[in-house]
mmCIF file of C-alpha atoms and ligand atoms in Angstrom:
data_model
loop_
_atom_site.group_PDB
_atom_site.id
_atom_site.type_symbol
_atom_site.label_atom_id
_atom_site.label_comp_id
_atom_site.label_asym_id
_atom_site.label_seq_id
_atom_site.Cartn_x
_atom_site.Cartn_y
_atom_site.Cartn_z
ATOM 1 C CA MET A 1 0.000 0.000 0.000
ATOM 2 C CA ARG A 2 0.970 3.636 -0.349
ATOM 3 C CA LEU A 3 0.289 5.115 3.091
ATOM 4 C CA LEU A 4 0.251 8.672 4.340
ATOM 5 C CA VAL A 5 1.116 8.516 8.042
ATOM 6 C CA CYS A 6 0.441 11.836 9.769
ATOM 7 C CA GLY A 7 2.377 12.230 13.031
ATOM 8 C CA GLY A 8 4.644 9.363 11.933
ATOM 9 C CA ALA A 9 7.723 10.871 13.634
ATOM 10 C CA GLY A 10 6.164 10.427 17.086
ATOM 11 C CA PHE A 11 6.174 7.478 19.464
ATOM 12 C CA ILE A 12 3.323 5.312 18.129
ATOM 13 C CA GLY A 13 3.356 6.590 14.535
ATOM 14 C CA SER A 14 7.021 5.620 14.084
ATOM 15 C CA ALA A 15 6.378 2.155 15.591
ATOM 16 C CA PHE A 16 3.518 1.744 13.112
ATOM 17 C CA VAL A 17 5.707 2.771 10.146
ATOM 18 C CA ARG A 18 8.482 0.398 11.274
ATOM 19 C CA LEU A 19 6.037 -2.487 11.506
ATOM 20 C CA ARG A 20 4.347 -1.758 8.171
ATOM 21 C CA GLN A 21 7.661 -1.630 6.340
ATOM 22 C CA ALA A 22 8.970 -4.805 7.976
ATOM 23 C CA ASP A 23 5.771 -6.860 7.587
ATOM 24 C CA HIS A 24 4.097 -5.419 4.477
ATOM 25 C CA GLY A 25 6.756 -3.451 2.548
ATOM 26 C CA ASP A 26 4.437 -0.434 2.381
ATOM 27 C CA GLU A 27 5.487 2.762 0.651
ATOM 28 C CA VAL A 28 5.204 5.466 3.313
ATOM 29 C CA VAL A 29 4.965 9.261 3.287
ATOM 30 C CA VAL A 30 5.164 10.846 6.747
ATOM 31 C CA LEU A 31 3.598 14.261 7.296
ATOM 32 C CA ASP A 32 4.776 15.610 10.638
ATOM 33 C CA LYS A 33 5.139 19.086 12.127
ATOM 34 C CA LEU A 34 8.095 17.900 14.254
ATOM 35 C CA THR A 35 6.840 19.475 17.459
ATOM 36 C CA TYR A 36 8.864 18.876 20.640
ATOM 37 C CA ALA A 37 7.529 15.274 20.566
ATOM 38 C CA GLY A 38 8.259 14.520 16.903
ATOM 39 C CA ARG A 39 11.800 13.404 16.107
ATOM 40 C CA ARG A 40 13.631 12.519 12.884
ATOM 41 C CA GLU A 41 15.636 10.002 14.931
ATOM 42 C CA ASN A 42 12.443 7.959 15.368
ATOM 43 C CA LEU A 43 12.463 7.240 11.625
ATOM 44 C CA GLU A 44 16.150 6.314 11.394
ATOM 45 C CA GLY A 45 16.759 3.255 9.212
ATOM 46 C CA LEU A 46 13.302 3.486 7.615
ATOM 47 C CA ASP A 47 12.642 4.225 3.968
ATOM 48 C CA VAL A 48 10.134 7.105 4.176
ATOM 49 C CA ARG A 49 9.571 10.494 2.589
ATOM 50 C CA LEU A 50 9.234 13.002 5.440
ATOM 51 C CA ILE A 51 7.254 16.179 4.816
ATOM 52 C CA GLU A 52 7.728 18.648 7.662
ATOM 53 C CA ALA A 53 4.386 20.453 7.954
ATOM 54 C CA GLY A 54 1.242 20.631 10.075
ATOM 55 C CA ILE A 55 -1.945 18.741 9.219
ATOM 56 C CA GLU A 56 -3.725 22.100 9.505
ATOM 57 C CA ASP A 57 -1.838 23.298 6.377
ATOM 58 C CA PRO A 58 -4.142 22.545 3.377
ATOM 59 C CA HIS A 59 -1.381 22.953 0.740
ATOM 60 C CA ALA A 60 1.002 20.558 2.469
ATOM 61 C CA VAL A 61 -1.846 18.086 3.031
ATOM 62 C CA ALA A 62 -2.938 18.232 -0.628
ATOM 63 C CA SER A 63 0.555 17.487 -1.915
ATOM 64 C CA ALA A 64 1.199 14.794 0.732
ATOM 65 C CA MET A 65 -1.983 12.919 -0.285
ATOM 66 C CA GLU A 66 -0.972 12.703 -3.960
ATOM 67 C CA GLY A 67 -1.091 9.027 -5.085
ATOM 68 C CA ILE A 68 -1.958 7.717 -1.600
ATOM 69 C CA ASP A 69 -4.206 4.647 -0.944
ATOM 70 C CA ALA A 70 -4.927 5.319 2.744
ATOM 71 C CA VAL A 71 -4.296 7.942 5.441
ATOM 72 C CA VAL A 72 -3.542 7.018 9.049
ATOM 73 C CA ASN A 73 -3.685 10.049 11.322
ATOM 74 C CA PHE A 74 -1.587 9.911 14.504
ATOM 75 C CA ALA A 75 -0.795 13.656 14.487
ATOM 76 C CA ALA A 76 -1.782 15.139 17.831
ATOM 77 C CA GLU A 77 -0.741 16.989 20.942
ATOM 78 C CA THR A 78 -0.732 14.063 23.355
ATOM 79 C CA HIS A 79 0.087 15.130 26.910
ATOM 80 C CA VAL A 80 -2.868 15.702 29.248
ATOM 81 C CA ASP A 81 -0.851 17.945 31.617
ATOM 82 C CA ARG A 82 0.158 20.256 28.755
ATOM 83 C CA SER A 83 -3.490 20.449 27.626
ATOM 84 C CA ILE A 84 -4.375 21.743 31.094
ATOM 85 C CA THR A 85 -1.743 24.512 31.077
ATOM 86 C CA ALA A 86 -1.924 25.448 27.336
ATOM 87 C CA PRO A 87 -4.860 23.981 25.369
ATOM 88 C CA ASP A 88 -4.431 26.150 22.199
ATOM 89 C CA ALA A 89 -2.421 23.719 20.069
ATOM 90 C CA PHE A 90 -4.752 20.881 21.045
ATOM 91 C CA VAL A 91 -7.711 22.719 19.517
ATOM 92 C CA THR A 92 -5.810 23.651 16.339
ATOM 93 C CA THR A 93 -4.335 20.232 15.658
ATOM 94 C CA HIS A 94 -7.269 18.040 16.694
ATOM 95 C CA ALA A 95 -10.149 20.133 15.367
ATOM 96 C CA VAL A 96 -8.757 22.173 12.454
ATOM 97 C CA GLY A 97 -6.039 19.672 11.476
ATOM 98 C CA THR A 98 -8.410 16.692 11.393
ATOM 99 C CA TRP A 99 -10.909 18.711 9.350
ATOM 100 C CA VAL A 100 -8.239 19.673 6.774
ATOM 101 C CA LEU A 101 -7.220 15.998 6.400
ATOM 102 C CA LEU A 102 -10.840 14.886 6.048
ATOM 103 C CA GLU A 103 -11.568 17.493 3.373
ATOM 104 C CA GLU A 104 -8.609 16.354 1.257
ATOM 105 C CA ALA A 105 -9.460 12.658 1.815
ATOM 106 C CA ARG A 106 -13.036 13.408 0.730
ATOM 107 C CA ARG A 107 -11.840 15.124 -2.448
ATOM 108 C CA ARG A 108 -9.861 11.992 -3.323
ATOM 109 C CA GLY A 109 -12.149 9.304 -1.797
ATOM 110 C CA VAL A 110 -9.211 7.910 0.213
ATOM 111 C CA ARG A 111 -9.635 5.412 3.117
ATOM 112 C CA TYR A 112 -9.016 7.300 6.387
ATOM 113 C CA VAL A 113 -8.034 5.908 9.800
ATOM 114 C CA GLN A 114 -8.207 8.217 12.834
ATOM 115 C CA ILE A 115 -6.059 7.243 15.812
ATOM 116 C CA SER A 116 -7.961 8.012 18.964
ATOM 117 C CA THR A 117 -7.869 7.233 22.653
ATOM 118 C CA ASP A 118 -9.820 5.542 25.468
ATOM 119 C CA GLU A 119 -9.784 8.937 27.220
ATOM 120 C CA VAL A 120 -12.728 10.088 25.067
ATOM 121 C CA TYR A 121 -14.967 7.832 27.222
ATOM 122 C CA GLY A 122 -13.821 9.438 30.490
ATOM 123 C CA SER A 123 -13.251 7.435 33.668
ATOM 124 C CA ILE A 124 -14.888 4.091 34.579
ATOM 125 C CA GLU A 125 -15.118 2.608 38.103
ATOM 126 C CA ASP A 126 -16.020 -1.000 37.199
ATOM 127 C CA GLY A 127 -16.132 -2.989 33.974
ATOM 128 C CA SER A 128 -14.826 -1.826 30.601
ATOM 129 C CA PHE A 129 -15.837 0.645 27.907
ATOM 130 C CA THR A 130 -17.256 -0.650 24.646
ATOM 131 C CA GLU A 131 -17.382 1.256 21.371
ATOM 132 C CA SER A 132 -20.952 2.328 22.134
ATOM 133 C CA SER A 133 -20.156 3.810 25.573
ATOM 134 C CA PRO A 134 -21.000 7.543 25.718
ATOM 135 C CA LEU A 135 -18.233 10.069 25.133
ATOM 136 C CA GLN A 136 -17.501 11.904 28.414
ATOM 137 C CA PRO A 137 -14.037 13.403 28.032
ATOM 138 C CA SER A 138 -12.502 15.151 31.068
ATOM 139 C CA SER A 139 -9.532 17.198 29.849
ATOM 140 C CA PRO A 140 -8.914 19.611 26.967
ATOM 141 C CA TYR A 141 -6.804 16.798 25.446
ATOM 142 C CA SER A 142 -9.577 14.205 25.509
ATOM 143 C CA ALA A 143 -12.337 16.693 24.663
ATOM 144 C CA THR A 144 -10.562 17.805 21.489
ATOM 145 C CA LYS A 145 -9.781 14.173 20.583
ATOM 146 C CA ALA A 146 -13.490 13.346 21.051
ATOM 147 C CA GLY A 147 -14.377 16.320 18.848
ATOM 148 C CA ALA A 148 -12.062 14.988 16.131
ATOM 149 C CA ASP A 149 -13.724 11.546 16.379
ATOM 150 C CA LEU A 150 -17.163 13.090 15.901
ATOM 151 C CA LEU A 151 -15.967 15.034 12.874
ATOM 152 C CA VAL A 152 -14.512 11.845 11.361
ATOM 153 C CA ALA A 153 -17.799 9.987 11.954
ATOM 154 C CA SER A 154 -19.723 12.851 10.332
ATOM 155 C CA TYR A 155 -17.637 12.537 7.148
ATOM 156 C CA HIS A 156 -18.683 8.910 6.875
ATOM 157 C CA HIS A 157 -22.330 9.648 7.648
ATOM 158 C CA THR A 158 -22.632 12.705 5.406
ATOM 159 C CA TYR A 159 -20.195 12.056 2.548
ATOM 160 C CA ALA A 160 -19.774 8.250 2.725
ATOM 161 C CA LEU A 161 -16.014 8.714 3.181
ATOM 162 C CA PRO A 162 -14.546 5.291 4.164
ATOM 163 C CA THR A 163 -13.413 6.242 7.676
ATOM 164 C CA LEU A 164 -12.326 4.099 10.639
ATOM 165 C CA ILE A 165 -11.622 5.139 14.233
ATOM 166 C CA CYS A 166 -9.172 3.204 16.362
ATOM 167 C CA ARG A 167 -9.178 3.951 20.136
ATOM 168 C CA GLY A 168 -6.141 2.755 22.068
ATOM 169 C CA SER A 169 -5.465 2.473 25.792
ATOM 170 C CA ASN A 170 -2.246 3.715 27.481
ATOM 171 C CA ASN A 171 0.751 2.815 25.311
ATOM 172 C CA TYR A 172 4.323 2.269 26.524
ATOM 173 C CA GLY A 173 7.555 1.072 24.919
ATOM 174 C CA PRO A 174 10.644 2.440 23.129
ATOM 175 C CA ARG A 175 10.817 6.081 21.945
ATOM 176 C CA GLN A 176 8.086 7.507 24.165
ATOM 177 C CA TYR A 177 8.775 11.120 25.095
ATOM 178 C CA PRO A 178 9.735 11.269 28.796
ATOM 179 C CA GLU A 179 6.862 13.532 29.873
ATOM 180 C CA LYS A 180 4.660 10.387 30.098
ATOM 181 C CA LEU A 181 4.519 8.288 33.287
ATOM 182 C CA ILE A 182 6.644 5.264 32.321
ATOM 183 C CA PRO A 183 9.604 6.895 30.510
ATOM 184 C CA LEU A 184 9.627 9.788 33.005
ATOM 185 C CA MET A 185 9.883 7.382 35.935
ATOM 186 C CA ILE A 186 12.512 5.212 34.194
ATOM 187 C CA LEU A 187 14.802 8.159 33.397
ATOM 188 C CA ASN A 188 14.345 9.746 36.828
ATOM 189 C CA ALA A 189 15.061 6.399 38.505
ATOM 190 C CA LEU A 190 18.202 5.914 36.374
ATOM 191 C CA HIS A 191 19.400 9.357 37.562
ATOM 192 C CA GLY A 192 18.348 8.922 41.210
ATOM 193 C CA ASP A 193 15.799 11.767 40.786
ATOM 194 C CA ARG A 194 12.535 11.930 42.773
ATOM 195 C CA LEU A 195 9.570 10.005 41.286
ATOM 196 C CA PRO A 196 6.548 12.370 41.331
ATOM 197 C CA VAL A 197 3.347 10.367 41.927
ATOM 198 C CA TYR A 198 0.120 12.359 41.458
ATOM 199 C CA GLY A 199 -2.416 12.198 44.319
ATOM 200 C CA ASP A 200 -2.586 8.793 46.039
ATOM 201 C CA GLY A 201 -1.122 6.914 43.047
ATOM 202 C CA MET A 202 -4.112 4.549 42.933
ATOM 203 C CA GLN A 203 -5.321 5.656 39.482
ATOM 204 C CA VAL A 204 -5.500 2.661 37.153
ATOM 205 C CA ARG A 205 -4.352 2.527 33.529
ATOM 206 C CA ASN A 206 -4.838 -0.250 30.947
ATOM 207 C CA TRP A 207 -1.311 -0.774 29.560
ATOM 208 C CA LEU A 208 -0.743 -1.643 25.885
ATOM 209 C CA TYR A 209 2.685 -2.335 24.391
ATOM 210 C CA VAL A 210 3.222 0.011 21.446
ATOM 211 C CA ASP A 211 3.844 -2.754 18.869
ATOM 212 C CA ASP A 212 0.574 -4.401 19.894
ATOM 213 C CA PHE A 213 -1.245 -1.144 19.209
ATOM 214 C CA ALA A 214 0.555 -0.766 15.864
ATOM 215 C CA ARG A 215 -0.568 -4.280 14.879
ATOM 216 C CA GLY A 216 -4.121 -3.529 16.014
ATOM 217 C CA ILE A 217 -4.205 -0.437 13.809
ATOM 218 C CA GLY A 218 -2.964 -2.539 10.879
ATOM 219 C CA THR A 219 -5.791 -5.022 11.525
ATOM 220 C CA VAL A 220 -8.381 -2.240 11.497
ATOM 221 C CA LEU A 221 -6.859 -0.667 8.372
ATOM 222 C CA ALA A 222 -7.041 -3.985 6.510
ATOM 223 C CA HIS A 223 -10.229 -5.559 7.855
ATOM 224 C CA GLY A 224 -12.300 -2.846 9.578
ATOM 225 C CA THR A 225 -15.733 -1.901 8.265
ATOM 226 C CA PRO A 226 -15.915 1.726 7.074
ATOM 227 C CA GLY A 227 -17.861 3.938 9.470
ATOM 228 C CA GLU A 228 -16.982 1.752 12.484
ATOM 229 C CA THR A 229 -14.953 2.402 15.635
ATOM 230 C CA TYR A 230 -12.625 -0.202 17.187
ATOM 231 C CA ASN A 231 -11.201 -0.219 20.729
ATOM 232 C CA VAL A 232 -7.682 -1.619 21.100
ATOM 233 C CA GLY A 233 -6.993 -2.185 24.799
ATOM 234 C CA GLY A 234 -3.988 -3.671 26.593
ATOM 235 C CA PRO A 235 -4.079 -7.071 28.355
ATOM 236 C CA ASP A 236 -3.302 -5.723 31.855
ATOM 237 C CA GLU A 237 -4.446 -2.993 34.237
ATOM 238 C CA CYS A 238 -2.197 -1.600 36.940
ATOM 239 C CA PRO A 239 -2.370 1.234 39.505
ATOM 240 C CA ASN A 240 0.265 3.930 38.941
ATOM 241 C CA LEU A 241 1.972 3.314 42.284
ATOM 242 C CA GLU A 242 2.579 -0.330 41.370
ATOM 243 C CA VAL A 243 3.979 0.725 37.968
ATOM 244 C CA VAL A 244 6.412 3.045 39.750
ATOM 245 C CA GLN A 245 7.397 0.360 42.285
ATOM 246 C CA ARG A 246 8.111 -2.105 39.454
ATOM 247 C CA ILE A 247 10.350 0.482 37.773
ATOM 248 C CA ILE A 248 12.122 1.046 41.082
ATOM 249 C CA GLN A 249 12.855 -2.701 41.302
ATOM 250 C CA LEU A 250 13.949 -2.951 37.656
ATOM 251 C CA THR A 251 16.404 -0.046 38.088
ATOM 252 C CA GLY A 252 17.798 -1.272 41.432
ATOM 253 C CA ASN A 253 16.386 1.603 43.524
ATOM 254 C CA ASP A 254 14.134 1.756 46.584
ATOM 255 C CA ASP A 255 10.795 3.342 47.480
ATOM 256 C CA SER A 256 12.431 6.349 49.176
ATOM 257 C CA LEU A 257 12.599 7.942 45.685
ATOM 258 C CA ILE A 258 8.788 8.209 45.574
ATOM 259 C CA GLU A 259 7.362 11.677 46.167
ATOM 260 C CA TYR A 260 3.595 12.211 46.348
ATOM 261 C CA VAL A 261 2.784 15.491 44.607
ATOM 262 C CA THR A 262 -0.362 17.560 43.966
ATOM 263 C CA ASP A 263 -2.887 15.655 41.859
ATOM 264 C CA ARG A 264 -3.652 16.497 38.218
ATOM 265 C CA PRO A 265 -6.838 18.641 38.024
ATOM 266 C CA GLY A 266 -9.817 16.588 36.787
ATOM 267 C CA HIS A 267 -7.706 13.397 36.963
ATOM 268 C CA ASP A 268 -9.484 10.311 35.533
ATOM 269 C CA ARG A 269 -9.406 7.474 38.080
ATOM 270 C CA ARG A 270 -9.522 4.405 35.871
ATOM 271 C CA TYR A 271 -9.478 3.443 32.187
ATOM 272 C CA SER A 272 -10.433 0.020 30.874
ATOM 273 C CA LEU A 273 -11.169 -0.880 27.260
ATOM 274 C CA GLY A 274 -13.126 -3.847 25.966
ATOM 275 C CA SER A 275 -11.541 -5.022 22.691
ATOM 276 C CA GLU A 276 -13.886 -7.823 21.579
ATOM 277 C CA LYS A 277 -14.682 -6.096 18.297
ATOM 278 C CA VAL A 278 -11.049 -5.888 17.097
ATOM 279 C CA ARG A 279 -10.422 -9.422 18.411
ATOM 280 C CA ALA A 280 -13.181 -10.612 16.107
ATOM 281 C CA LEU A 281 -11.016 -9.250 13.238
ATOM 282 C CA GLY A 282 -8.134 -11.471 14.381
ATOM 283 C CA TRP A 283 -6.094 -9.162 16.660
ATOM 284 C CA GLU A 284 -4.756 -10.213 20.041
ATOM 285 C CA ALA A 285 -2.296 -8.411 22.350
ATOM 286 C CA GLN A 286 0.977 -10.349 22.504
ATOM 287 C CA VAL A 287 2.952 -8.547 25.217
ATOM 288 C CA ARG A 288 2.008 -8.816 28.910
ATOM 289 C CA PHE A 289 2.711 -5.724 30.998
ATOM 290 C CA LEU A 290 5.560 -7.005 33.174
ATOM 291 C CA ASP A 291 7.470 -8.375 30.160
ATOM 292 C CA GLY A 292 6.916 -5.184 28.161
ATOM 293 C CA LEU A 293 7.970 -3.019 31.089
ATOM 294 C CA GLN A 294 11.199 -4.983 31.486
ATOM 295 C CA GLN A 295 11.940 -4.594 27.747
ATOM 296 C CA THR A 296 11.165 -0.882 27.958
ATOM 297 C CA VAL A 297 13.511 -0.279 30.910
ATOM 298 C CA ARG A 298 16.225 -2.154 28.982
ATOM 299 C CA TRP A 299 15.602 -0.029 25.864
ATOM 300 C CA TYR A 300 16.012 3.248 27.784
ATOM 301 C CA ARG A 301 19.159 1.939 29.517
ATOM 302 C CA ASP A 302 20.642 1.004 26.112
ATOM 303 C CA HIS A 303 19.600 4.122 24.155
ATOM 304 C CA ARG A 304 21.048 7.085 25.979
ATOM 305 C CA ALA A 305 21.824 8.800 22.665
ATOM 306 C CA TRP A 306 18.051 8.949 22.069
ATOM 307 C CA TRP A 307 17.077 10.585 25.365
ATOM 308 C CA GLU A 308 20.136 12.568 26.503
ATOM 309 C CA PRO A 309 19.452 15.457 24.069
ATOM 310 C CA ILE A 310 15.854 15.598 25.349
ATOM 311 C CA ARG A 311 16.785 15.683 29.027
ATOM 312 C CA SER A 312 19.344 18.405 28.474
ATOM 313 C CA GLY A 313 17.117 20.618 26.266
ATOM 314 C CA ASP A 314 13.753 22.457 26.619
ATOM 315 C CA TYR A 315 12.452 19.520 28.624
ATOM 316 C CA ARG A 316 14.348 20.818 31.665
ATOM 317 C CA GLU A 317 12.306 24.023 31.610
ATOM 318 C CA TYR A 318 9.070 22.053 31.062
ATOM 319 C CA TYR A 319 9.946 19.840 34.024
ATOM 320 C CA ARG A 320 10.705 22.785 36.289
ATOM 321 C CA ARG A 321 7.389 24.438 35.412
ATOM 322 C CA GLN A 322 5.339 21.241 35.754
ATOM 323 C CA TYR A 323 6.926 19.850 38.900
ATOM 324 C CA GLY A 324 8.409 22.985 40.509
ATOM 325 C CA THR A 325 11.755 21.237 40.803
ATOM 326 C CA GLN A 326 14.875 20.475 38.733
ATOM 327 C CA ILE A 327 15.962 17.203 37.181
ATOM 328 C CA LYS A 328 19.554 16.097 37.091
ATOM 329 C CA GLY A 329 21.162 16.311 33.659
ATOM 330 C CA GLY A 330 24.111 14.479 32.207
ATOM 331 C CA ARG A 331 24.649 10.762 32.043
ATOM 332 C CA ALA A 332 22.546 8.165 33.793
ATOM 333 C CA LEU A 333 23.862 6.530 36.929
ATOM 334 C CA SER A 334 24.074 2.786 36.404
HETATM 335 P P1 NAD B 401 3.566 11.725 20.280
HETATM 336 O O1 NAD B 401 3.361 12.975 21.057
HETATM 337 O O2 NAD B 401 4.743 10.869 20.565
HETATM 338 O O3 NAD B 401 3.583 12.037 18.703
HETATM 339 C C1 NAD B 401 2.725 12.945 18.103
HETATM 340 C C2 NAD B 401 3.307 13.276 16.748
HETATM 341 O O4 NAD B 401 2.416 14.176 16.072
HETATM 342 C C3 NAD B 401 4.670 13.975 16.816
HETATM 343 O O5 NAD B 401 5.544 13.423 15.853
HETATM 344 C C4 NAD B 401 4.344 15.427 16.484
HETATM 345 O O6 NAD B 401 5.418 16.137 15.871
HETATM 346 C C5 NAD B 401 3.172 15.250 15.531
HETATM 347 N N1 NAD B 401 2.294 16.436 15.463
HETATM 348 C C6 NAD B 401 1.770 17.160 16.473
HETATM 349 N N2 NAD B 401 1.001 18.146 16.000
HETATM 350 C C7 NAD B 401 1.031 18.043 14.645
HETATM 351 C C8 NAD B 401 0.423 18.764 13.605
HETATM 352 N N3 NAD B 401 -0.372 19.823 13.832
HETATM 353 N N4 NAD B 401 0.650 18.366 12.333
HETATM 354 C C9 NAD B 401 1.477 17.302 12.058
HETATM 355 N N5 NAD B 401 2.084 16.611 13.015
HETATM 356 C C10 NAD B 401 1.858 16.955 14.295
HETATM 357 O O7 NAD B 401 2.201 10.916 20.458
HETATM 358 P P2 NAD B 401 1.879 9.373 20.473
HETATM 359 O O8 NAD B 401 1.890 8.908 21.890
HETATM 360 O O9 NAD B 401 2.698 8.686 19.454
HETATM 361 O O10 NAD B 401 0.334 9.411 20.013
HETATM 362 C C11 NAD B 401 -0.017 9.253 18.639
HETATM 363 C C12 NAD B 401 -1.529 9.211 18.527
HETATM 364 O O11 NAD B 401 -2.047 8.129 19.290
HETATM 365 C C13 NAD B 401 -2.234 10.452 19.038
HETATM 366 O O12 NAD B 401 -3.295 10.755 18.177
HETATM 367 C C14 NAD B 401 -2.760 10.048 20.415
HETATM 368 O O13 NAD B 401 -3.917 10.773 20.757
HETATM 369 C C15 NAD B 401 -3.063 8.584 20.178
HETATM 370 N N6 NAD B 401 -2.990 7.722 21.373
HETATM 371 C C16 NAD B 401 -1.906 7.765 22.187
HETATM 372 C C17 NAD B 401 -1.832 6.884 23.274
HETATM 373 C C18 NAD B 401 -0.648 6.863 24.209
HETATM 374 O O14 NAD B 401 -0.720 6.214 25.247
HETATM 375 N N7 NAD B 401 0.452 7.519 23.903
HETATM 376 C C19 NAD B 401 -2.889 5.990 23.513
HETATM 377 C C20 NAD B 401 -3.990 6.001 22.647
HETATM 378 C C21 NAD B 401 -4.021 6.858 21.574
HETATM 379 O O1 DAU B 402 -5.191 6.378 27.793
HETATM 380 C C1 DAU B 402 -4.586 6.781 26.611
HETATM 381 C C2 DAU B 402 -3.833 8.058 26.874
HETATM 382 O O2 DAU B 402 -2.730 7.709 27.695
HETATM 383 C C3 DAU B 402 -3.358 8.759 25.614
HETATM 384 O O3 DAU B 402 -4.465 9.142 24.867
HETATM 385 C C4 DAU B 402 -2.504 9.980 25.970
HETATM 386 O O4 DAU B 402 -1.978 10.572 24.805
HETATM 387 C C5 DAU B 402 -1.357 9.525 26.861
HETATM 388 O O5 DAU B 402 -0.616 10.651 27.284
HETATM 389 C C6 DAU B 402 -1.886 8.772 28.079
HETATM 390 O O6 DAU B 402 -2.589 9.648 28.981
HETATM 391 P P1 DAU B 402 -2.410 9.556 30.568
HETATM 392 O O7 DAU B 402 -2.766 10.855 31.161
HETATM 393 O O8 DAU B 402 -3.048 8.340 31.121
HETATM 394 O O9 DAU B 402 -0.816 9.300 30.611
HETATM 395 P P2 DAU B 402 0.357 9.891 31.527
HETATM 396 O O10 DAU B 402 1.579 9.103 31.185
HETATM 397 O O11 DAU B 402 0.436 11.365 31.480
HETATM 398 O O12 DAU B 402 -0.131 9.481 32.973
HETATM 399 C C7 DAU B 402 -0.406 8.140 33.316
HETATM 400 C C8 DAU B 402 -0.864 8.133 34.771
HETATM 401 O O13 DAU B 402 0.230 8.480 35.619
HETATM 402 C C9 DAU B 402 -1.946 9.147 35.069
HETATM 403 O O14 DAU B 402 -2.843 8.602 36.040
HETATM 404 C C10 DAU B 402 -1.192 10.323 35.687
HETATM 405 C C11 DAU B 402 -0.043 9.651 36.398
HETATM 406 N N1 DAU B 402 1.221 10.433 36.479
HETATM 407 C C12 DAU B 402 1.728 10.943 35.326
HETATM 408 C C13 DAU B 402 2.882 11.674 35.342
HETATM 409 C C14 DAU B 402 3.461 12.263 34.074
HETATM 410 C C15 DAU B 402 1.866 10.599 37.694
HETATM 411 O O15 DAU B 402 1.406 10.107 38.752
HETATM 412 N N2 DAU B 402 3.026 11.325 37.720
HETATM 413 C C16 DAU B 402 3.553 11.886 36.602
HETATM 414 O O16 DAU B 402 4.611 12.572 36.706
#
């Protein structure tokens, strides 16, 4: 296939491109704005044409979609905490950007896959969300992602555009930007920095190894029914505190590094996704959480050249603003 992968220089998009080229030999064009989270390094060793532009730019989108069979849109602002302090880019990318992509896809009649999130359903105390659960997003991040989903669905309903929506649970694995829980805790633990746990640390997330999500998206792209939404949830749930304690063990530290800090405003307590519908298409998660976490810790230990430039750049200022404290720079203690 000839794929346009928007946001393909990010964490999940680059894993998807890597998998598609290895397993299917797809021809890939990546359209990516290269925000702080998008990195050329993530595409190293892959045979892709990278167009550096935003999905909200209609000219760039029109030329990127030339000769394309399908669009997979990962492009997004993805950190909930940043959406609370500065929601502007979330509105532009998720609402305007998705609309620009849909308009061009409609002009060409191209199959369109929107990558979405379990956060659009909000928080759930017991049981799991299905695709027909109501949308009750809590943060500017999830509200704008839900808005994008509704726009995508409207293009199927109104214009019969062959659209698919794929909602994933919390991903983890190599190349995740260290503002997110797991890579942040791994890098802090490797440096002997404090591990900032929000609130009581008993919030539960449904962890999905990034390659499992990438395979799930491939399944939906190939076998999904246009107009439908598919949940892709991880095999295991775990409270944040336990995730942090596992990372402490895997990095040879002790619990004294844990620091309970002020909770995230509007913090969702628990996510859980039912994935029966994508399973019926033949997908199954392959990586259990404790195995994937071990592999992820190993990857960060072995790939300092990937994260050292991040930890010594603008990220330091972000960290100081977000946590009111400094991180240590330089090389990891090991
Ligand atoms: P990421 O932050 O690592 O990557 C996002 C990518 O999008 C970056 O390469 C960035 O440069 C690019 N981008 C941002 N704004 C853009 C714009 N206006 N135009 C073009 N490119 C732009 O994010 P990720 O974790 O890889 O998430 C990818 C997608 O998966 C997102 O849509 C996210 O909502 C969804 N998702 C993420 C998770 C998760 O746990 N990380 C779970 C479910 C769904
Ligand atoms: O559920 C899917 C979503 O998962 C994706 O759509 C988002 O793009 C992705 O960022 C992620 O959102 P979360 O808010 O769940 O992920 P985050 O890594 O920010 O936080 C995971 C949990 O850990 C959450 O309960 C907040 C908590 N946390 C996070 C950070 C960064 C802490 O306790 N301390 C921290 O320093």
